Amino acid sequence: MTDYRTWERRTPQQRVGRYVLILIAVVATAVSWQLLQINYSYLGTAPVEFMDLVNRMYPPNVGYTGAVVSPLIETVHIAILGTALAILMSIPVSLLGAENTTPNRYTFLLGKFIISASRSVNVIIWALVFVIVLGSGALAGTLAIAVRSIGFCSKLIAESIEEIDPGQVEAIQATGANSVEAAIYGIVPQIKPAFIGVATYRWDINVRASTIIGFVGAGGIGVELNTSINFFAWQQVLTILIAILGIVIVSEVVSAYLRRKVR
């Protein structure tokens, strides 16, 4: 008789390994939850406190709208300038961080280090650092947004560079072009869609980030929001939150439109 074997996707050892990993994940989650020492007594009063806050915030202070316009425009400017600076600075970093364009192993490690260092520090921390160095204001916020965005943009652009067709670059070099000309005519056309997509997406993220860095004095609408919260002016807080929601929706629509045009 023919011995028909039943096909199984995973071996018994692989199944045991999966169960062990799941068990470890469950135990780690339970231990982490326990160590947080959450006070569940607040959950009972949370709905009442929330409704009390809503009643104090509503209706929004319409007369305060005029005071919101200027810091809201400043927020958009911080996002635009910060993104532009990040894109400019991410170009050389991405060339160093891509395996097929970096000059040597040490420059490759340098590029990866810059990418990791930029992405490992939150934008609030960068904003706090620049506020300490440069003082409060939009300049500190712009530089914080830019430095925080370098790692994100460089990482994605470097990955796009690594996926290019090397034949086009070799064809350009065969005509006698130097490395700069080969990059301009052989690499840039291939990564252009990804480049524009990354820049647009990062700008969309930076608009949201620019609304909160004002809590540490880095300019933008966050300064007004923090001031209103400190003075318990909850109706002004709601007005600011509505303005933030509006600018975020506009940035999302613009970002989606630009990404759709690039495709």
PDB file of N, CA and C in Angstrom, residues 118-152:
ATOM      1  N   SER A 118      19.140  60.483  15.534  1.00  0.00           N
ATOM      2  CA  SER A 118      18.053  61.426  15.297  1.00  0.00           C
ATOM      3  C   SER A 118      16.705  60.827  15.668  1.00  0.00           C
ATOM      4  N   ARG A 119      16.506  59.559  15.334  1.00  0.00           N
ATOM      5  CA  ARG A 119      15.209  58.921  15.549  1.00  0.00           C
ATOM      6  C   ARG A 119      15.005  58.466  16.989  1.00  0.00           C
ATOM      7  N   SER A 120      16.080  58.326  17.753  1.00  0.00           N
ATOM      8  CA  SER A 120      15.960  57.780  19.106  1.00  0.00           C
ATOM      9  C   SER A 120      15.520  58.808  20.130  1.00  0.00           C
ATOM     10  N   VAL A 121      15.598  60.091  19.802  1.00  0.00           N
ATOM     11  CA  VAL A 121      15.236  61.161  20.739  1.00  0.00           C
ATOM     12  C   VAL A 121      13.919  61.786  20.289  1.00  0.00           C
ATOM     13  N   ASN A 122      12.972  61.878  21.201  1.00  0.00           N
ATOM     14  CA  ASN A 122      11.663  62.443  20.884  1.00  0.00           C
ATOM     15  C   ASN A 122      11.766  63.927  20.555  1.00  0.00           C
ATOM     16  N   VAL A 123      10.824  64.402  19.757  1.00  0.00           N
ATOM     17  CA  VAL A 123      10.855  65.799  19.318  1.00  0.00           C
ATOM     18  C   VAL A 123      10.727  66.756  20.502  1.00  0.00           C
ATOM     19  N   ILE A 124      10.023  66.361  21.558  1.00  0.00           N
ATOM     20  CA  ILE A 124       9.908  67.226  22.740  1.00  0.00           C
ATOM     21  C   ILE A 124      11.273  67.413  23.393  1.00  0.00           C
ATOM     22  N   ILE A 125      12.066  66.348  23.443  1.00  0.00           N
ATOM     23  CA  ILE A 125      13.406  66.442  24.039  1.00  0.00           C
ATOM     24  C   ILE A 125      14.296  67.340  23.185  1.00  0.00           C
ATOM     25  N   TRP A 126      14.237  67.154  21.863  1.00  0.00           N
ATOM     26  CA  TRP A 126      15.010  68.030  20.973  1.00  0.00           C
ATOM     27  C   TRP A 126      14.590  69.487  21.161  1.00  0.00           C
ATOM     28  N   ALA A 127      13.274  69.722  21.271  1.00  0.00           N
ATOM     29  CA  ALA A 127      12.780  71.084  21.463  1.00  0.00           C
ATOM     30  C   ALA A 127      13.297  71.665  22.774  1.00  0.00           C
ATOM     31  N   LEU A 128      13.299  70.855  23.822  1.00  0.00           N
ATOM     32  CA  LEU A 128      13.794  71.321  25.115  1.00  0.00           C
ATOM     33  C   LEU A 128      15.280  71.673  25.041  1.00  0.00           C
ATOM     34  N   VAL A 129      16.041  70.846  24.315  1.00  0.00           N
ATOM     35  CA  VAL A 129      17.473  71.108  24.161  1.00  0.00           C
ATOM     36  C   VAL A 129      17.712  72.434  23.444  1.00  0.00           C
ATOM     37  N   PHE A 130      16.998  72.655  22.341  1.00  0.00           N
ATOM     38  CA  PHE A 130      17.212  73.881  21.563  1.00  0.00           C
ATOM     39  C   PHE A 130      16.663  75.104  22.292  1.00  0.00           C
ATOM     40  N   VAL A 131      15.630  74.938  23.105  1.00  0.00           N
ATOM     41  CA  VAL A 131      15.144  76.059  23.907  1.00  0.00           C
ATOM     42  C   VAL A 131      16.196  76.469  24.928  1.00  0.00           C
ATOM     43  N   ILE A 132      16.871  75.488  25.518  1.00  0.00           N
ATOM     44  CA  ILE A 132      17.934  75.789  26.477  1.00  0.00           C
ATOM     45  C   ILE A 132      19.105  76.498  25.791  1.00  0.00           C
ATOM     46  N   VAL A 133      19.433  76.050  24.578  1.00  0.00           N
ATOM     47  CA  VAL A 133      20.587  76.598  23.867  1.00  0.00           C
ATOM     48  C   VAL A 133      20.276  77.950  23.231  1.00  0.00           C
ATOM     49  N   LEU A 134      19.118  78.050  22.550  1.00  0.00           N
ATOM     50  CA  LEU A 134      18.794  79.222  21.744  1.00  0.00           C
ATOM     51  C   LEU A 134      17.733  80.118  22.353  1.00  0.00           C
ATOM     52  N   GLY A 135      17.101  79.662  23.426  1.00  0.00           N
ATOM     53  CA  GLY A 135      15.998  80.422  23.988  1.00  0.00           C
ATOM     54  C   GLY A 135      14.679  79.999  23.375  1.00  0.00           C
ATOM     55  N   SER A 136      13.591  80.412  23.989  1.00  0.00           N
ATOM     56  CA  SER A 136      12.271  80.027  23.497  1.00  0.00           C
ATOM     57  C   SER A 136      11.945  80.758  22.196  1.00  0.00           C
ATOM     58  N   GLY A 137      11.075  80.143  21.415  1.00  0.00           N
ATOM     59  CA  GLY A 137      10.678  80.765  20.156  1.00  0.00           C
ATOM     60  C   GLY A 137      10.614  79.772  19.017  1.00  0.00           C
ATOM     61  N   ALA A 138      10.240  80.278  17.846  1.00  0.00           N
ATOM     62  CA  ALA A 138      10.029  79.429  16.676  1.00  0.00           C
ATOM     63  C   ALA A 138      11.324  78.820  16.154  1.00  0.00           C
ATOM     64  N   LEU A 139      12.463  79.503  16.356  1.00  0.00           N
ATOM     65  CA  LEU A 139      13.729  78.963  15.860  1.00  0.00           C
ATOM     66  C   LEU A 139      14.051  77.637  16.531  1.00  0.00           C
ATOM     67  N   ALA A 140      13.876  77.573  17.834  1.00  0.00           N
ATOM     68  CA  ALA A 140      14.127  76.330  18.564  1.00  0.00           C
ATOM     69  C   ALA A 140      13.189  75.226  18.078  1.00  0.00           C
ATOM     70  N   GLY A 141      11.927  75.573  17.846  1.00  0.00           N
ATOM     71  CA  GLY A 141      10.972  74.581  17.362  1.00  0.00           C
ATOM     72  C   GLY A 141      11.302  74.098  15.968  1.00  0.00           C
ATOM     73  N   THR A 142      11.728  75.012  15.099  1.00  0.00           N
ATOM     74  CA  THR A 142      12.078  74.626  13.732  1.00  0.00           C
ATOM     75  C   THR A 142      13.256  73.661  13.709  1.00  0.00           C
ATOM     76  N   LEU A 143      14.292  73.970  14.489  1.00  0.00           N
ATOM     77  CA  LEU A 143      15.465  73.096  14.537  1.00  0.00           C
ATOM     78  C   LEU A 143      15.137  71.755  15.178  1.00  0.00           C
ATOM     79  N   ALA A 144      14.256  71.758  16.181  1.00  0.00           N
ATOM     80  CA  ALA A 144      13.857  70.500  16.805  1.00  0.00           C
ATOM     81  C   ALA A 144      13.126  69.600  15.813  1.00  0.00           C
ATOM     82  N   ILE A 145      12.214  70.181  15.054  1.00  0.00           N
ATOM     83  CA  ILE A 145      11.488  69.422  14.029  1.00  0.00           C
ATOM     84  C   ILE A 145      12.448  68.908  12.972  1.00  0.00           C
ATOM     85  N   ALA A 146      13.411  69.744  12.571  1.00  0.00           N
ATOM     86  CA  ALA A 146      14.355  69.353  11.523  1.00  0.00           C
ATOM     87  C   ALA A 146      15.244  68.201  11.974  1.00  0.00           C
ATOM     88  N   VAL A 147      15.845  68.344  13.150  1.00  0.00           N
ATOM     89  CA  VAL A 147      16.775  67.310  13.633  1.00  0.00           C
ATOM     90  C   VAL A 147      16.042  65.999  13.871  1.00  0.00           C
ATOM     91  N   ARG A 148      14.844  66.078  14.409  1.00  0.00           N
ATOM     92  CA  ARG A 148      14.067  64.853  14.657  1.00  0.00           C
ATOM     93  C   ARG A 148      13.686  64.156  13.354  1.00  0.00           C
ATOM     94  N   SER A 149      13.514  64.931  12.281  1.00  0.00           N
ATOM     95  CA  SER A 149      13.055  64.370  11.009  1.00  0.00           C
ATOM     96  C   SER A 149      14.184  63.801  10.160  1.00  0.00           C
ATOM     97  N   ILE A 150      15.435  64.155  10.473  1.00  0.00           N
ATOM     98  CA  ILE A 150      16.555  63.699   9.649  1.00  0.00           C
ATOM     99  C   ILE A 150      16.613  62.182   9.588  1.00  0.00           C
ATOM    100  N   GLY A 151      16.513  61.536  10.730  1.00  0.00           N
ATOM    101  CA  GLY A 151      16.615  60.081  10.768  1.00  0.00           C
ATOM    102  C   GLY A 151      15.518  59.402   9.983  1.00  0.00           C
ATOM    103  N   PHE A 152      14.288  59.897  10.142  1.00  0.00           N
ATOM    104  CA  PHE A 152      13.150  59.312   9.425  1.00  0.00           C
ATOM    105  C   PHE A 152      13.335  59.422   7.915  1.00  0.00           C
TER     106      PHE A 152
END
